[in-house]
Coordinates of C-alpha atoms and ligand atoms in Angstrom, one line a residue:
X221 CA -37.9 -25.6 178.9
X222 CA -40.3 -23.2 179.9
X223 CA -42.5 -23.9 183.0
X224 CA -46.0 -23.2 181.8
X225 CA -47.8 -23.3 185.2
X226 CA -45.6 -20.5 186.3
X227 CA -46.3 -16.9 184.5
X228 CA -43.7 -14.7 182.5
X229 CA -42.6 -11.7 185.5
X230 CA -41.2 -8.5 183.8
X231 CA -38.7 -6.6 185.5
X232 CA -37.7 -3.0 185.2
X233 CA -34.3 -2.6 185.8
X234 CA -30.8 -0.4 184.8
X235 CA -29.2 -0.9 181.6
X236 CA -25.9 -1.5 182.7
X237 CA -24.2 -3.6 180.4
X238 CA -25.3 -3.9 177.2
X239 CA -26.4 -7.4 175.0
X240 CA -28.3 -10.3 175.6
X241 CA -28.1 -13.9 178.1
X242 CA -30.3 -17.0 178.6
X243 CA -30.1 -19.7 181.1
X244 CA -30.8 -21.1 184.7
X245 CA -30.7 -18.6 187.5
X246 CA -27.9 -18.5 190.3
X247 CA -28.7 -17.0 193.4
X248 CA -25.2 -15.3 195.3
X249 CA -25.8 -16.2 199.1
X250 CA -25.1 -12.9 201.0
X251 CA -26.0 -14.6 204.4
X252 CA -23.7 -13.2 207.6
X253 CA -23.5 -9.7 205.9
X254 CA -27.0 -8.4 206.5
X255 CA -27.4 -10.2 210.9
X256 CA -25.1 -8.5 212.2
X257 CA -25.7 -8.5 216.3
X258 CA -24.5 -5.3 218.2
X259 CA -23.2 -6.3 222.0
X260 CA -21.0 -4.6 224.9
X261 CA -17.3 -5.1 225.2
X262 CA -16.1 -5.2 228.6
X263 CA -13.5 -2.6 229.4
X264 CA -11.2 -4.7 229.6
X265 CA -11.5 -6.7 226.4
X266 CA -11.6 -3.6 224.3
X267 CA -8.0 -3.9 223.0
X268 CA -9.0 -7.5 221.8
X269 CA -11.9 -6.4 219.6
X270 CA -9.9 -3.4 218.2
X271 CA -7.1 -6.3 216.9
X272 CA -9.6 -8.5 215.5
X273 CA -11.2 -5.2 214.1
X274 CA -7.7 -5.0 212.3
X275 CA -6.9 -8.6 211.7
X276 CA -10.4 -8.6 209.8
X277 CA -9.1 -5.5 208.0
X278 CA -5.6 -6.7 207.6
X279 CA -7.0 -10.6 206.0
X280 CA -9.8 -8.2 203.9
X281 CA -6.2 -6.5 201.9
X282 CA -5.2 -9.8 201.4
X283 CA -8.3 -10.7 199.7
X284 CA -8.0 -8.2 197.6
X285 CA -4.4 -8.7 196.7
X286 CA -5.4 -11.8 195.4
X287 CA -7.9 -11.1 193.4
X288 CA -5.6 -8.3 192.1
X289 CA -3.2 -10.1 191.6
X290 CA -5.0 -13.1 189.6
X291 CA -6.8 -10.4 187.9
X292 CA -7.1 -10.5 183.3
X293 CA -5.3 -7.9 182.3
X294 CA -8.3 -6.8 180.2
X295 CA -9.5 -5.9 183.8
X296 CA -5.9 -4.9 185.4
X297 CA -6.8 -1.5 183.2
X298 CA -9.7 -0.7 186.0
X299 CA -7.1 -2.0 188.7
X300 CA -7.8 2.0 190.5
X301 CA -11.1 0.3 191.5
X302 CA -9.6 -2.3 193.7
X303 CA -7.0 0.2 194.7
X304 CA -9.6 2.7 195.5
X305 CA -11.1 0.0 197.7
X306 CA -7.6 -0.3 199.4
X307 CA -7.3 3.0 200.3
X308 CA -10.5 2.6 201.3
X309 CA -9.4 0.4 203.9
X310 CA -7.0 2.8 204.8
X311 CA -9.1 5.4 204.9
X312 CA -9.7 7.6 208.5
X313 CA -13.1 7.7 208.1
X314 CA -13.6 4.6 207.8
X315 CA -10.7 2.8 209.9
X316 CA -9.9 5.1 212.2
X317 CA -13.6 6.0 213.2
X318 CA -14.2 2.4 213.9
X319 CA -11.7 1.9 216.3
X320 CA -12.7 5.2 217.9
X321 CA -16.3 3.9 218.2
X322 CA -15.6 1.1 219.4
X323 CA -13.2 2.7 222.1
X324 CA -16.0 5.4 223.0
X325 CA -19.4 3.4 222.9
X326 CA -17.9 -0.3 224.2
X327 CA -19.2 -1.8 221.3
X328 CA -18.6 -4.6 219.0
X329 CA -16.2 -4.2 216.1
X330 CA -19.0 -5.2 213.3
X331 CA -21.2 -2.9 214.6
X332 CA -19.1 0.2 215.2
X333 CA -18.4 -0.5 211.5
X334 CA -22.3 -0.7 210.0
X335 CA -22.4 2.5 212.1
X336 CA -19.6 4.3 211.0
X337 CA -20.7 3.5 207.3
X338 CA -23.8 4.3 207.8
X339 CA -22.9 8.1 208.2
X340 CA -19.9 7.7 205.5
X341 CA -22.9 6.4 203.1
X342 CA -25.0 9.3 203.4
X343 CA -21.9 11.7 203.1
X344 CA -22.2 10.2 200.1
X345 CA -25.5 10.5 199.1
X346 CA -26.0 13.6 199.4
X347 CA -23.1 14.9 196.9
X348 CA -24.3 16.9 193.6
X349 CA -22.7 14.8 192.1
X350 CA -24.5 11.1 190.5
X351 CA -20.7 10.0 190.2
X352 CA -19.8 10.7 193.1
X353 CA -22.3 10.0 194.7
X354 CA -22.2 6.0 193.7
X355 CA -19.1 5.9 195.4
X356 CA -20.9 5.1 198.8
X357 CA -21.6 1.7 197.0
X358 CA -17.5 1.3 197.3
X359 CA -17.9 2.0 201.0
X360 CA -21.0 -0.3 200.8
X361 CA -18.6 -3.2 199.6
X362 CA -15.6 -2.7 201.6
X363 CA -17.2 -3.3 204.5
X364 CA -19.5 -6.3 203.2
X365 CA -16.1 -7.6 203.1
X366 CA -15.0 -7.1 206.5
X367 CA -18.5 -7.7 208.5
X368 CA -17.5 -11.0 206.0
X369 CA -14.3 -11.7 207.8
X370 CA -15.1 -10.1 210.8
X371 CA -17.9 -13.1 211.3
X372 CA -16.7 -15.5 209.7
X373 CA -19.2 -16.2 207.0
X374 CA -17.5 -17.6 203.7
X375 CA -16.5 -14.9 200.8
X376 CA -18.9 -16.2 197.7
X377 CA -16.6 -16.9 195.9
X378 CA -17.8 -16.7 192.3
X379 CA -15.0 -18.0 190.3
X380 CA -15.8 -21.2 191.7
X381 CA -19.4 -21.4 190.0
X382 CA -19.0 -24.5 188.1
X383 CA -22.3 -24.1 185.8
X384 CA -23.7 -21.8 183.0
X385 CA -25.5 -19.6 184.9
X386 CA -27.1 -16.0 185.2
X387 CA -26.0 -14.5 189.1
X388 CA -28.3 -12.7 190.8
X389 CA -27.7 -11.2 194.3
X390 CA -28.6 -8.3 196.3
X391 CA -25.4 -6.6 195.3
X392 CA -22.0 -7.5 193.7
X393 CA -18.6 -5.9 194.7
X394 CA -16.2 -4.6 191.7
X395 CA -13.9 -7.6 192.9
X396 CA -16.4 -9.9 193.1
X397 CA -17.4 -9.2 189.7
X398 CA -14.5 -9.0 188.0
X399 CA -14.0 -12.7 189.3
X400 CA -16.8 -14.1 186.7
X401 CA -15.2 -16.5 184.5
X402 CA -17.1 -15.5 181.6
X403 CA -16.8 -19.1 180.3
X404 CA -19.2 -19.9 182.8
X405 CA -21.4 -16.9 183.6
X406 CA -23.3 -15.7 181.6
X407 CA -25.2 -12.2 182.6
X408 CA -25.9 -11.1 186.1
X409 CA -28.4 -9.0 187.5
X410 CA -28.9 -7.2 191.6
X411 CA -31.1 -5.4 192.8
X412 CA -28.7 -2.9 194.6
X413 CA -26.4 -0.5 191.8
X414 CA -26.4 2.1 188.9
X415 CA -25.1 3.3 186.1
X416 CA -22.4 4.3 186.7
X417 CA -21.0 2.4 189.9
X418 CA -17.7 0.0 189.7
X419 CA -19.2 -3.0 189.6
X420 CA -21.3 -1.5 185.8
X421 CA -18.2 -0.6 184.3
X422 CA -16.6 -3.5 185.3
X423 CA -19.7 -5.4 183.7
X424 CA -18.7 -3.5 180.8
X425 CA -15.4 -4.2 180.2
X426 CA -16.1 -7.8 180.5
X427 CA -19.0 -7.1 177.5
X428 CA -21.3 -9.2 180.1
X429 CA -25.4 -8.2 180.2
X430 CA -26.3 -7.3 183.2
X431 CA -28.9 -4.8 184.5
X432 CA -28.9 -3.8 188.2
X433 CA -30.8 -1.7 190.1
X434 CA -33.7 -4.3 190.5
X435 CA -34.4 -3.9 194.0
X436 CA -35.7 -7.2 194.7
X437 CA -35.0 -9.7 192.6
X438 CA -33.5 -11.3 194.9
X439 CA -36.8 -11.9 196.3
X440 CA -38.5 -12.2 192.8
X441 CA -36.0 -15.2 191.2
X442 CA -35.3 -18.4 192.6
X443 CA -32.6 -20.3 191.9
X444 CA -32.8 -22.5 188.6
X445 CA -35.8 -20.0 187.3
X446 CA -35.3 -19.7 184.0
X447 CA -34.4 -15.6 183.3
X448 CA -33.6 -13.7 179.9
X449 CA -31.6 -10.6 180.7
X450 CA -31.6 -7.4 178.1
X451 CA -28.3 -5.5 179.2
X452 CA -29.2 -3.2 176.9
X453 CA -33.4 -2.5 177.4
X454 CA -32.4 -3.2 181.3
X455 CA -35.4 -5.5 181.2
X456 CA -35.3 -9.1 183.1
X457 CA -37.9 -11.6 182.1
X458 CA -38.6 -14.5 184.1
X459 CA -40.6 -17.6 183.1
X460 CA -40.4 -16.7 179.5
X461 CA -42.8 -18.5 177.3
X462 CA -42.1 -20.1 174.3
X463 CA -43.0 -16.7 172.0
X464 CA -40.5 -14.6 174.1
X465 CA -38.0 -17.2 174.6
X466 CA -38.1 -17.2 170.2
X467 CA -38.0 -13.1 170.2
X468 CA -34.9 -12.9 172.3
X469 CA -33.0 -15.6 171.3
X470 CA -32.7 -14.1 167.5
X471 CA -32.6 -11.0 169.1
X472 CA -29.8 -12.1 170.7
X473 CA -28.2 -13.3 167.6
X474 CA -28.7 -10.1 165.7
X475 CA -27.4 -8.7 169.0
X476 CA -23.9 -11.0 168.3
X477 CA -23.9 -10.4 164.4
X478 CA -24.5 -6.2 165.1
X479 CA -21.5 -5.9 167.4
X480 CA -18.8 -7.4 165.8
X481 CA -19.7 -5.3 162.3
X482 CA -20.2 -2.0 164.8
X483 CA -16.5 -2.6 166.7
X484 CA -14.8 -3.6 163.2
X485 CA -15.8 -0.4 161.8
X486 CA -15.5 2.0 164.7
X487 CA -12.1 3.2 163.5
X488 CA -14.1 4.8 160.8
X489 CA -15.4 8.7 160.3
X490 CA -18.5 9.5 161.3
X491 CA -19.2 10.6 158.4
X492 CA -22.7 10.8 156.6
X493 CA -22.9 9.4 152.9
X494 CA -23.9 12.7 151.9
X495 CA -20.8 14.4 153.3
X496 CA -20.9 15.9 156.6
X497 CA -18.4 15.2 159.6
X498 CA -18.9 14.5 162.5
X499 CA -16.5 14.2 165.6
X500 CA -17.5 11.6 167.8
X501 CA -15.6 11.9 171.6
X502 CA -15.5 9.2 175.0
X503 CA -16.2 11.6 177.9
X504 CA -13.9 9.8 181.1
X505 CA -14.0 10.0 184.8
X506 CA -10.6 8.0 185.3
X507 CA -7.3 8.4 183.1
X508 CA -7.1 4.5 182.7
X509 CA -10.7 5.0 180.5
X510 CA -8.7 6.6 178.0
X511 CA -8.0 3.0 177.4
X512 CA -11.4 2.2 176.1
X513 CA -12.4 5.4 174.3
X514 CA -9.3 4.7 172.0
X515 CA -10.7 0.8 171.9
X516 CA -14.2 1.4 171.0
X517 CA -12.7 4.4 168.1
X518 CA -13.2 7.6 169.7
X519 CA -11.7 10.8 168.1
X520 CA -10.7 12.0 171.3
X521 CA -11.7 13.4 174.7
X522 CA -14.6 14.6 174.4
X523 CA -15.4 15.7 178.5
X524 CA -12.6 14.4 181.5
X525 CA -14.3 14.8 184.2
X526 CA -11.6 16.0 186.6
X527 CA -13.3 15.5 190.4
X528 CA -12.5 11.7 191.5
X529 CA -8.6 13.6 191.9
X530 CA -9.8 15.6 194.6
X531 CA -11.8 12.7 196.0
X532 CA -9.3 10.4 196.6
X533 CA -7.4 12.3 198.9
X534 CA -8.0 13.7 201.8
X535 CA -6.9 17.4 201.1
X536 CA -6.2 18.4 197.7
X537 CA -3.9 17.1 195.4
X538 CA -1.4 18.6 194.7
X539 CA -0.2 20.6 191.0
X540 CA 2.2 17.7 190.4
X541 CA -0.3 14.8 191.3
X542 CA -2.6 16.6 188.9
X543 CA 0.0 17.2 185.9
X544 CA 0.9 13.4 186.1
X545 CA -2.2 12.5 186.0
X546 CA -3.4 14.5 182.6
X547 CA -0.4 14.4 181.1
X548 CA -0.4 10.5 180.9
X549 CA -3.8 11.2 179.3
X550 CA -2.9 13.8 177.2
X551 CA 0.1 11.9 176.0
X552 CA -1.4 8.7 175.5
X553 CA -3.9 10.4 173.3
X554 CA -2.1 12.4 171.3
X555 CA -2.4 14.0 168.4
X556 CA -6.6 13.5 169.3
X557 CA -7.9 16.3 171.5
X558 CA -8.6 16.0 175.4
X559 CA -10.8 18.0 176.8
X560 CA -10.2 19.1 180.5
X561 CA -13.0 20.3 182.6
X562 CA -12.0 22.0 186.0
X563 CA -13.5 21.1 189.1
X564 CA -17.4 20.4 189.4
X565 CA -17.8 19.9 193.0
X566 CA -18.6 22.1 195.3
X567 CA -16.0 23.0 197.9
X568 CA -17.8 20.5 200.8
X569 CA -18.0 17.6 198.6
X570 CA -14.0 16.7 199.1
X571 CA -14.2 13.7 201.1
X572 CA -12.4 15.8 204.1
X573 CA -15.0 18.4 204.2
X574 CA -18.0 16.8 203.3
X575 CA -19.5 16.3 206.9
X576 CA -19.5 19.5 207.4
X577 CA -21.7 21.0 203.7
X578 CA -24.3 23.3 205.2
X579 CA -25.5 24.2 201.8
X580 CA -29.5 23.4 202.0
X581 CA -29.6 23.8 197.8
X582 CA -25.8 22.2 196.8
X583 CA -27.0 21.9 193.2
X584 CA -28.4 25.6 193.6
X585 CA -24.9 26.7 195.5
X586 CA -21.3 27.3 195.4
X587 CA -20.9 24.5 192.5
X588 CA -18.0 24.3 189.7
X589 CA -16.8 27.6 188.5
X590 CA -18.8 29.3 191.5
X591 CA -16.5 27.4 194.5
X592 CA -13.1 27.9 191.7
X593 CA -13.6 31.2 191.3
X594 CA -14.3 32.2 195.2
X595 CA -11.4 29.8 195.6
X596 CA -8.2 31.5 193.3
X597 CA -5.5 29.7 195.2
X598 CA -6.9 25.6 194.6
X599 CA -8.1 26.8 191.4
X600 CA -4.7 28.3 189.8
X601 CA -3.4 24.8 190.8
X602 CA -5.0 23.2 189.0
X603 CA -4.8 25.6 185.8
X604 CA -1.3 25.1 186.1
X605 CA -2.0 21.3 185.8
X606 CA -3.7 21.6 183.0
X607 CA -1.3 24.2 181.3
X608 CA 1.9 21.9 181.7
X609 CA 0.0 18.9 180.3
X610 CA -1.2 21.5 177.1
X611 CA 2.5 21.0 176.1
X612 CA 2.5 16.9 175.8
X613 CA -0.5 17.5 173.2
X614 CA -3.7 18.4 171.9
X615 CA -5.8 20.2 175.0
X616 CA -8.5 22.2 175.6
X617 CA -10.0 23.6 178.7
X618 CA -13.5 23.6 179.7
X619 CA -15.5 25.4 182.5
X620 CA -18.7 24.5 184.5
X621 CA -21.5 26.0 185.0
X622 CA -21.0 28.9 184.0
X623 CA -24.4 31.2 184.0
X624 CA -22.5 35.0 183.7
X625 CA -20.3 36.7 181.4
X626 CA -18.2 38.0 184.1
X627 CA -18.0 34.4 185.4
X628 CA -16.0 34.1 181.8
X629 CA -13.6 37.3 182.0
X630 CA -13.0 36.1 185.5
X631 CA -12.4 32.9 185.3
X632 CA -10.2 33.6 181.4
X633 CA -8.0 36.3 183.9
X634 CA -7.5 33.7 186.4
X635 CA -6.4 31.6 183.1
X636 CA -4.0 34.0 182.4
X637 CA -2.9 34.8 185.6
X638 CA -1.6 31.0 186.1
X639 CA -0.1 31.1 182.8
X640 CA 2.0 34.0 183.0
X641 CA 3.1 32.4 186.8
X642 CA 4.1 29.2 184.6
X643 CA 6.6 31.8 182.2
X644 CA 8.2 33.7 185.4
X645 CA 9.1 30.6 186.1
X646 CA 10.3 29.4 182.9
X647 CA 7.8 26.0 183.6
X648 CA 7.5 23.8 179.7
X649 CA 4.0 25.0 179.1
X650 CA 1.5 25.7 176.7
X651 CA -0.5 28.7 176.9
X652 CA -1.9 28.7 173.5
X653 CA -5.0 26.5 173.8
X654 CA -8.3 26.1 173.0
X655 CA -11.3 28.0 175.9
X656 CA -14.9 26.4 176.2
X657 CA -17.8 26.7 178.5
X658 CA -20.5 24.4 179.1
X659 CA -24.0 25.2 178.5
X660 CA -25.4 23.9 181.4
X661 CA -28.0 27.1 182.9
X662 CA -30.7 28.2 180.9
X663 CA -28.7 31.9 181.8
X664 CA -26.1 30.6 179.5
X665 CA -28.8 29.5 176.7
X666 CA -29.6 33.1 177.0
X667 CA -26.8 35.0 176.1
X668 CA -24.9 32.6 174.4
X669 CA -24.7 35.0 171.4
X670 CA -23.0 37.6 174.4
X671 CA -20.5 34.9 176.2
X672 CA -19.7 33.3 172.3
X673 CA -17.0 36.5 171.6
X674 CA -15.2 35.1 174.4
X675 CA -14.8 31.3 174.3
X676 CA -14.0 29.3 170.7
X677 CA -16.7 27.0 171.5
X678 CA -19.4 25.7 174.2
X679 CA -20.2 22.3 175.3
X680 CA -23.7 21.6 175.6
X681 CA -24.2 19.9 179.5
X682 CA -27.4 18.9 178.9
X683 CA -27.7 16.7 182.0
X684 CA -27.4 19.9 184.2
X685 CA -29.6 21.7 181.7
X686 CA -32.1 20.0 181.4
X687 CA -32.2 19.6 185.6
X688 CA -32.1 23.0 185.9
X689 CA -34.5 24.0 183.0
X690 CA -36.9 21.6 183.6
X691 CA -36.1 22.1 187.7
X692 CA -36.2 18.2 188.2
X693 CA -33.2 16.7 190.0
X694 CA -31.5 14.5 188.4
X695 CA -30.5 12.2 190.9
X696 CA -34.3 12.2 192.1
X697 CA -36.4 9.0 191.1
X698 CA -40.0 10.4 192.0
X699 CA -39.7 13.1 188.9
X700 CA -37.4 10.9 187.0
X701 CA -40.1 10.6 184.4
X702 CA -40.5 14.3 183.6
X703 CA -36.6 14.4 183.0
X704 CA -36.5 14.3 178.9
X705 CA -33.9 14.8 176.8
X706 CA -36.8 15.8 174.1
X707 CA -38.7 18.2 176.1
X708 CA -39.4 20.7 173.2
X709 CA -37.8 23.3 175.3
X710 CA -34.7 21.6 175.4
X711 CA -34.8 21.0 172.1
X712 CA -35.2 24.4 171.0
X713 CA -31.8 25.5 173.6
X714 CA -29.7 23.0 171.7
X715 CA -30.7 24.3 168.6
X716 CA -30.4 28.3 169.7
X717 CA -26.9 27.2 171.3
X718 CA -25.8 25.7 168.0
X719 CA -27.0 28.5 165.7
X720 CA -25.3 31.0 167.8
X721 CA -22.6 29.4 167.5
X722 CA -22.3 28.9 163.6
X723 CA -23.2 32.8 163.5
X724 CA -20.0 33.5 166.1
X725 CA -18.2 31.3 164.1
X726 CA -17.6 29.2 167.3
X727 CA -17.7 25.3 167.3
X728 CA -20.5 23.8 169.7
X729 CA -20.4 20.3 171.0
X730 CA -22.8 18.0 173.0
X731 CA -20.8 15.9 176.2
X732 CA -24.3 15.4 178.4
X733 CA -26.0 11.4 178.4
X734 CA -28.0 12.9 175.5
X735 CA -25.5 12.8 173.3
X736 CA -24.7 8.8 173.7
X737 CA -28.4 7.7 172.7
X738 CA -29.1 6.9 169.7
X739 CA -33.0 7.7 169.3
X740 CA -31.2 11.5 169.5
X741 CA -28.8 10.9 166.7
X742 CA -31.5 12.6 163.9
X743 CA -31.6 15.5 165.6
X744 CA -27.9 16.3 166.4
X745 CA -27.4 15.8 162.9
X746 CA -30.0 17.8 161.6
X747 CA -29.0 20.5 164.3
X748 CA -25.3 20.1 162.7
X749 CA -23.2 19.9 166.2
X750 CA -19.9 19.5 165.7
X751 CA -18.7 16.8 167.6
X752 CA -20.6 15.1 170.2
X753 CA -19.1 13.5 173.6
X754 CA -20.3 10.2 175.3
X755 CA -19.5 7.2 177.7
X756 CA -16.7 5.4 175.3
X757 CA -19.1 2.2 175.0
X758 CA -21.1 3.6 172.6
X759 CA -18.7 5.4 170.4
X760 CA -19.1 2.6 167.7
X761 CA -23.0 2.5 167.5
X762 CA -23.1 6.2 167.4
X763 CA -20.5 6.4 164.2
X764 CA -22.3 3.7 162.8
X765 CA -25.8 5.2 163.1
X766 CA -24.4 8.3 161.7
X767 CA -22.7 7.0 158.8
X768 CA -25.9 5.8 157.9
X769 CA -28.1 9.3 158.1
X770 CA -27.9 12.0 155.4
X771 CA -27.5 15.5 157.1
X772 CA -29.7 17.1 154.0
X773 CA -32.5 15.0 155.6
X774 CA -31.9 15.7 159.2
X775 CA -32.3 19.1 158.3
X776 CA -35.3 18.7 156.9
X777 CA -36.7 16.5 160.0
X778 CA -35.3 19.4 162.6
X779 CA -38.2 21.4 161.5
X780 CA -41.0 18.9 161.8
X781 CA -39.0 18.3 165.0
X782 CA -39.9 21.7 165.7
X783 CA -43.5 21.9 165.2
X784 CA -44.2 19.0 167.7
X785 CA -45.5 20.0 171.5
X786 CA -44.6 17.2 173.7
X787 CA -41.5 15.1 174.5
X788 CA -43.9 12.3 174.0
X789 CA -45.2 14.0 169.6
X790 CA -40.7 13.9 168.8
X791 CA -40.5 10.8 170.0
X792 CA -43.3 9.3 168.2
X793 CA -42.1 11.2 165.1
X794 CA -38.5 10.1 165.8
X795 CA -39.6 6.4 165.5
X796 CA -41.9 7.0 162.1
X797 CA -39.1 9.1 160.5
X798 CA -36.1 6.8 161.7
X799 CA -38.0 3.8 163.1
X800 CA -36.6 1.5 161.4
X801 CA -32.5 2.0 161.5
X802 CA -33.2 2.2 164.9
X803 CA -34.9 -0.8 165.3
X804 CA -31.8 -2.3 163.8
X805 CA -29.4 -0.2 165.8
X806 CA -30.6 -0.7 169.3
X807 CA -32.6 -4.2 169.2
X808 CA -31.1 -5.5 165.8
X809 CA -34.9 -6.5 164.2
Ligands
PEP1092 C1 -23.6 17.3 181.7 O1 -24.0 18.0 182.7 O2 -24.8 16.9 181.4 C2 -22.1 17.1 181.6 C3 -22.0 16.3 181.3 O3 -21.9 17.0 183.0 P1 -22.5 15.9 184.1 O4 -23.2 15.6 184.3 O5 -20.4 16.0 184.9 O6 -22.7 17.4 185.1
MG1093 MG1 -23.0 19.3 184.3

């Protein structure tokens, strides 16, 4: 029953995992971690303090070990997440530096750890890549666990919650999330967290509705409050009115019906009723995510971001380590294509070197292909690994952040040298692979005709293209309201690139977030893009959307789109023309 004395409150957060749930709130108590005190340690007690820290780390390892052991088959696919946490426990920066800080500053272990974590956290936060930036959450989750072991506070045992509730927490670590019993917990919301956090990856795997990044949900929601969590639109409603309740119960039922249908149909081709075929691919960051692309009916991997392996080891990974991972992905997907994007980091983004960064504006600095061309030895190791993996399936190579023709020539020269060196050694490899470039810098759009002469495909990276053309830092909340894929400048750029690709007889793909949002599909279809790549969970609905549109209608639709002056006008046009299909597919109404 709704409480008629209190008003309905709506909170907006980040949609981390789609679906709707309605139920009573259960606040997860995280007391203990935030009330750490600082105190001095006598010289003679320092070794005891270090031992206390070591024991807490050991206990934390045991806890995580048990969680991995008890994880369901489904979650074991994401074992890398927990393994990352295990690695962090041994990490020199976290482990070694805390012990150094206890010794040097003669302070208690909890405080020393907090101090070290705040330095490491800010290092991660300065990274340009949002995925890597969010890894700071992993460090906080690991250190929170150690601190709870140090101060002796109970670790929340999510597995023991014995009511049908919705969890409300300041933050949930991936390990805690993985303990959720689906027959008990209906969904969860948190103050912290973002879309590419490991917690949201786990939530999507469990297919449990989740809204993260609400800032102060734990301050506003009380235990037993009736709440609605709409993970699809990132909204949480507290004390819903009867009317809202009825609306969401209906929406929930439709959503469940709809997902059952599109999941059943996800292995069908994405072909319009008038015969236009589009490939719908998955983006992955970790080799393990390949399973999710297959499960969601992906036609291949349109973007394999390769940064993670460079982040997770202290130096640079060896050719062998890279080859092993690439080969796994390529073999699992074969004969479907795997598009491996070469390293897209600035050199200082590896953990070992990150603290030494002295670039004032790294997003405009020695990033991606620029870094690789300046460091051909590091680059060649990756290129050799990719060419070797290409012997085991269908590989395409993709170069990020190209802004000039010279870069393409230089890159291809180094790729040839890498192939020649493998040839000389008599290695098993394949040099006959498609070569593509990311179109994510405005200069690349403008000289697309020149670039097209030297490559087999373009892949439009709208995440950066929007950032660089609209001059909006993609990670800056203050200007997020200006970040719009439907800005007429972006639509014109995408059209120009696709037109040039068609004229020059090469393929046009899109792998930025724009490709995975149903609202954009009429435009991308009307432009007749060859392939769209997105997070694996979006594949079934995008395929289903393509199957419900006629390409000949969307071609005409583009003419109207190009007459619009503002992003909001384009949005309105989409709503007016395709509103009914979208409400059915996005909101299931
Ligand atoms: C992009 O910029 O759109 C893209 C896909 O690359 P990333 O998000 O990895 O920068
Ligand atoms: Mg990019």
